[in-house]
PDB file of C-alpha atoms in Angstrom:
ATOM      1  CA  MET L   1      10.701 -26.054  -3.887  1.00 37.00           C
ATOM      2  CA  LYS L   2      11.001 -22.573  -4.557  1.00 55.00           C
ATOM      3  CA  GLU L   3       8.442 -20.630  -3.240  1.00 71.00           C
ATOM      4  CA  LYS L   4       6.196 -18.717  -5.931  1.00 77.00           C
ATOM      5  CA  LYS L   5       7.053 -14.408  -5.015  1.00 84.00           C
ATOM      6  CA  PHE L   6       4.680 -13.756  -7.483  1.00 82.00           C
ATOM      7  CA  GLU L   7       2.677 -14.660 -10.794  1.00 74.00           C
ATOM      8  CA  ILE L   8       1.556 -12.494 -13.957  1.00 76.00           C
ATOM      9  CA  LEU L   9      -2.207 -12.813 -14.852  1.00 75.00           C
ATOM     10  CA  GLU L  10      -4.014 -12.628 -18.317  1.00 71.00           C
ATOM     11  CA  HIS L  11      -5.180  -8.589 -17.985  1.00 61.00           C
ATOM     12  CA  THR L  12      -6.955  -7.081 -21.461  1.00 64.00           C
ATOM     13  CA  ALA L  13      -5.051  -3.743 -21.601  1.00 64.00           C
ATOM     14  CA  ASP L  14      -3.643  -3.155 -18.236  1.00 83.00           C
ATOM     15  CA  LEU L  15      -0.504  -5.535 -16.175  1.00 90.00           C
ATOM     16  CA  LYS L  16      -2.232  -8.137 -13.126  1.00 91.00           C
ATOM     17  CA  ILE L  17       0.253  -9.321 -11.089  1.00 94.00           C
ATOM     18  CA  ARG L  18      -0.762 -11.387  -7.696  1.00 95.00           C
ATOM     19  CA  SER L  19       2.637 -11.295  -5.233  1.00 97.00           C
ATOM     20  CA  PHE L  20       2.785 -13.500  -2.296  1.00 97.00           C
ATOM     21  CA  GLY L  21       4.286 -13.732   0.622  1.00 96.00           C
ATOM     22  CA  LYS L  22       4.058 -16.031   4.216  1.00 96.00           C
ATOM     23  CA  THR L  23       4.747 -13.142   6.221  1.00 96.00           C
ATOM     24  CA  LYS L  24       3.408  -8.306   5.032  1.00 96.00           C
ATOM     25  CA  GLU L  25       6.836  -8.116   4.641  1.00 97.00           C
ATOM     26  CA  ASP L  26       7.653 -10.887   2.265  1.00 97.00           C
ATOM     27  CA  LEU L  27       4.470  -9.648   0.725  1.00 97.00           C
ATOM     28  CA  PHE L  28       5.380  -6.715   0.408  1.00 98.00           C
ATOM     29  CA  LYS L  29       8.758  -7.092  -0.995  1.00 97.00           C
ATOM     30  CA  ASN L  30       7.290  -9.415  -3.309  1.00 97.00           C
ATOM     31  CA  SER L  31       5.166  -7.378  -4.643  1.00 97.00           C
ATOM     32  CA  LEU L  32       8.342  -4.847  -5.270  1.00 97.00           C
ATOM     33  CA  PHE L  33      10.011  -7.124  -6.868  1.00 95.00           C
ATOM     34  CA  GLY L  34       7.237  -8.248  -8.676  1.00 95.00           C
ATOM     35  CA  MET L  35       6.978  -4.746 -10.185  1.00 96.00           C
ATOM     36  CA  SER L  36      10.413  -4.398 -10.570  1.00 95.00           C
ATOM     37  CA  PHE L  37      10.502  -7.450 -12.816  1.00 94.00           C
ATOM     38  CA  VAL L  38       8.653  -6.253 -15.481  1.00 94.00           C
ATOM     39  CA  GLN L  39      10.674  -2.753 -15.342  1.00 95.00           C
ATOM     40  CA  LYS L  40      13.499  -5.045 -16.418  1.00 91.00           C
ATOM     41  CA  THR L  41      14.333  -8.024 -16.359  1.00 87.00           C
ATOM     42  CA  GLU L  42      17.096  -8.525 -15.909  1.00 88.00           C
ATOM     43  CA  LEU L  43      19.123  -5.850 -13.371  1.00 83.00           C
ATOM     44  CA  PRO L  44      22.496  -4.215 -15.380  1.00 82.00           C
ATOM     45  CA  ALA L  45      24.942  -3.857 -12.757  1.00 85.00           C
ATOM     46  CA  GLY L  46      25.165  -0.894 -12.578  1.00 85.00           C
ATOM     47  CA  GLU L  47      24.690   2.345  -9.576  1.00 93.00           C
ATOM     48  CA  LYS L  48      23.217   1.529  -6.611  1.00 96.00           C
ATOM     49  CA  ILE L  49      20.752   3.185  -5.455  1.00 97.00           C
ATOM     50  CA  PHE L  50      19.621   3.490  -2.162  1.00 98.00           C
ATOM     51  CA  ILE L  51      16.116   5.678  -0.902  1.00 98.00           C
ATOM     52  CA  LYS L  52      14.602   5.646   2.186  1.00 98.00           C
ATOM     53  CA  LEU L  53      10.024   5.932   2.166  1.00 98.00           C
ATOM     54  CA  LYS L  54       8.007   6.803   5.143  1.00 98.00           C
ATOM     55  CA  ILE L  55       3.885   6.218   4.075  1.00 98.00           C
ATOM     56  CA  GLU L  56       0.724   6.129   6.065  1.00 98.00           C
ATOM     57  CA  SER L  57      -2.305   4.529   4.484  1.00 97.00           C
ATOM     58  CA  ALA L  58      -6.095   3.725   6.094  1.00 96.00           C
ATOM     59  CA  ASP L  59      -5.561   0.265   5.606  1.00 96.00           C
ATOM     60  CA  ALA L  60      -3.106  -2.446   4.695  1.00 96.00           C
ATOM     61  CA  ALA L  61      -3.975  -2.634   0.559  1.00 96.00           C
ATOM     62  CA  ALA L  62      -4.118   0.662   0.175  1.00 97.00           C
ATOM     63  CA  LEU L  63      -0.663   1.386   1.824  1.00 98.00           C
ATOM     64  CA  LEU L  64       0.456  -1.688  -0.675  1.00 98.00           C
ATOM     65  CA  ILE L  65      -0.390   0.497  -3.641  1.00 98.00           C
ATOM     66  CA  ASP L  66       0.992   3.324  -1.701  1.00 98.00           C
ATOM     67  CA  PHE L  67       4.086   1.952  -1.267  1.00 98.00           C
ATOM     68  CA  LEU L  68       4.563   0.689  -4.676  1.00 98.00           C
ATOM     69  CA  SER L  69       2.955   4.286  -7.056  1.00 98.00           C
ATOM     70  CA  GLU L  70       5.900   6.277  -4.228  1.00 98.00           C
ATOM     71  CA  VAL L  71       8.603   3.210  -5.127  1.00 98.00           C
ATOM     72  CA  LEU L  72       7.653   3.703  -8.943  1.00 98.00           C
ATOM     73  CA  THR L  73       8.001   7.517  -8.922  1.00 98.00           C
ATOM     74  CA  GLN L  74      11.178   7.455  -7.396  1.00 98.00           C
ATOM     75  CA  SER L  75      12.326   4.344 -10.617  1.00 97.00           C
ATOM     76  CA  GLN L  76      11.043   7.298 -12.667  1.00 96.00           C
ATOM     77  CA  ILE L  77      12.803  10.197 -10.513  1.00 97.00           C
ATOM     78  CA  ASN L  78      15.882   8.358 -10.544  1.00 96.00           C
ATOM     79  CA  ARG L  79      16.169   6.088 -13.835  1.00 95.00           C
ATOM     80  CA  ALA L  80      16.010   2.903 -11.298  1.00 96.00           C
ATOM     81  CA  VAL L  81      14.752  -0.509 -10.957  1.00 96.00           C
ATOM     82  CA  PHE L  82      14.033  -0.417  -7.156  1.00 97.00           C
ATOM     83  CA  TYR L  83      14.378  -5.089  -6.425  1.00 95.00           C
ATOM     84  CA  ASN L  84      14.230  -4.858  -2.534  1.00 96.00           C
ATOM     85  CA  ALA L  85      13.611  -3.204   0.680  1.00 98.00           C
ATOM     86  CA  ASP L  86      14.311  -3.276   4.216  1.00 98.00           C
ATOM     87  CA  PHE L  87      11.593  -2.178   6.533  1.00 98.00           C
ATOM     88  CA  SER L  88      12.579  -0.725   9.615  1.00 98.00           C
ATOM     89  CA  LYS L  89       7.938  -0.481  10.096  1.00 98.00           C
ATOM     90  CA  LEU L  90       5.759  -2.293   9.130  1.00 98.00           C
ATOM     91  CA  SER L  91       2.168  -2.177   9.887  1.00 97.00           C
ATOM     92  CA  ASP L  92      -1.642  -2.533   8.346  1.00 95.00           C
ATOM     93  CA  THR L  93      -1.834   1.287   7.695  1.00 97.00           C
ATOM     94  CA  GLU L  94       2.047   3.090   7.586  1.00 98.00           C
ATOM     95  CA  LEU L  95       6.007   1.902   6.756  1.00 98.00           C
ATOM     96  CA  GLU L  96       9.342   3.100   6.797  1.00 98.00           C
ATOM     97  CA  ALA L  97      11.815   0.945   4.359  1.00 98.00           C
ATOM     98  CA  GLU L  98      14.831   1.984   2.889  1.00 98.00           C
ATOM     99  CA  ILE L  99      14.272   0.831  -1.354  1.00 98.00           C
ATOM    100  CA  LYS L 100      17.442  -0.767  -3.106  1.00 98.00           C
ATOM    101  CA  GLY L 101      17.871  -0.340  -6.733  1.00 97.00           C
ATOM    102  CA  VAL L 102      19.966   0.132  -9.662  1.00 97.00           C
ATOM    103  CA  LYS L 103      20.631   3.073 -12.099  1.00 95.00           C
ATOM    104  CA  ILE L 104      19.171   2.233 -16.009  1.00 94.00           C
ATOM    105  CA  ALA L 105      19.688   2.859 -19.350  1.00 92.00           C
ATOM    106  CA  GLU L 106      16.315   2.233 -20.054  1.00 93.00           C
ATOM    107  CA  PHE L 107      12.461   0.089 -18.826  1.00 94.00           C
ATOM    108  CA  ASP L 108      12.169  -3.028 -20.850  1.00 93.00           C
ATOM    109  CA  GLU L 109       8.196  -1.883 -19.827  1.00 91.00           C
ATOM    110  CA  ASP L 110       6.978   1.396 -18.495  1.00 91.00           C
ATOM    111  CA  ILE L 111       4.118   1.422 -16.326  1.00 94.00           C
ATOM    112  CA  LYS L 112       2.358   4.629 -15.906  1.00 95.00           C
ATOM    113  CA  ALA L 113       0.694   3.918 -12.223  1.00 95.00           C
ATOM    114  CA  VAL L 114      -0.033   1.737  -9.861  1.00 96.00           C
ATOM    115  CA  THR L 115      -3.747   1.770  -9.368  1.00 94.00           C
ATOM    116  CA  TYR L 116      -7.032   1.340  -6.275  1.00 92.00           C
ATOM    117  CA  HIS L 117      -8.863  -0.720  -8.875  1.00 90.00           C
ATOM    118  CA  GLY L 118      -9.237  -4.542  -7.969  1.00 86.00           C
ATOM    119  CA  ALA L 119      -6.618  -3.981  -5.050  1.00 91.00           C
ATOM    120  CA  GLU L 120      -6.616  -6.126  -2.251  1.00 93.00           C
ATOM    121  CA  ILE L 121      -4.748  -8.070   0.297  1.00 96.00           C
ATOM    122  CA  VAL L 122      -6.401 -11.363   1.152  1.00 96.00           C
ATOM    123  CA  GLN L 123      -4.854 -14.669   3.689  1.00 94.00           C
ATOM    124  CA  LYS L 124      -4.939 -18.666   2.662  1.00 90.00           C
ATOM    125  CA  ASP L 125      -3.807 -21.408   4.194  1.00 91.00           C
ATOM    126  CA  GLY L 126      -0.894 -19.215   6.143  1.00 91.00           C
ATOM    127  CA  VAL L 127       0.430 -17.393   2.590  1.00 95.00           C
ATOM    128  CA  TYR L 128      -0.700 -13.088   1.972  1.00 96.00           C
ATOM    129  CA  GLU L 129      -1.976 -12.802  -1.599  1.00 96.00           C
ATOM    130  CA  ALA L 130      -1.417  -9.581  -3.213  1.00 97.00           C
ATOM    131  CA  THR L 131      -3.267  -8.658  -6.405  1.00 95.00           C
ATOM    132  CA  VAL L 132      -2.223  -5.571  -8.185  1.00 95.00           C
ATOM    133  CA  ILE L 133      -3.147  -3.479 -11.635  1.00 94.00           C
ATOM    134  CA  TYR L 134      -0.275  -1.163 -13.488  1.00 94.00           C
ATOM    135  CA  ASP L 135      -1.089   0.837 -16.039  1.00 92.00           C
ATOM    136  CA  ILE L 136       1.260   0.634 -18.992  1.00 89.00           C
TER     137      ILE L 136
END
């Protein structure tokens, strides 16, 4: 059976995604993948793009939100969807990563912002879960 990476949850006005991972790195990657899936359900075979990020935050939940926010900013600036990341450093308060994406003509869904409201990371039965709300 294939592991579930993320699920889209019901939310009245915005978009709510719960992501899963056996490790924090998997959690961050699956959170990124969930956001990119909403932006573009099927990725085209377009020009690839790679960007290095370095982010510091107060705690793991803030780090995840800051990471996704920076990826979203880079998506808008570069007209691209970033679907994966390679982490050279990942702790509860800082990360260094190279995000991988593909240039696109248009987004399926335009995400305006990643919010701190209700953001959390928990660990249940050896699996990390993160819940994030996006302003659409």
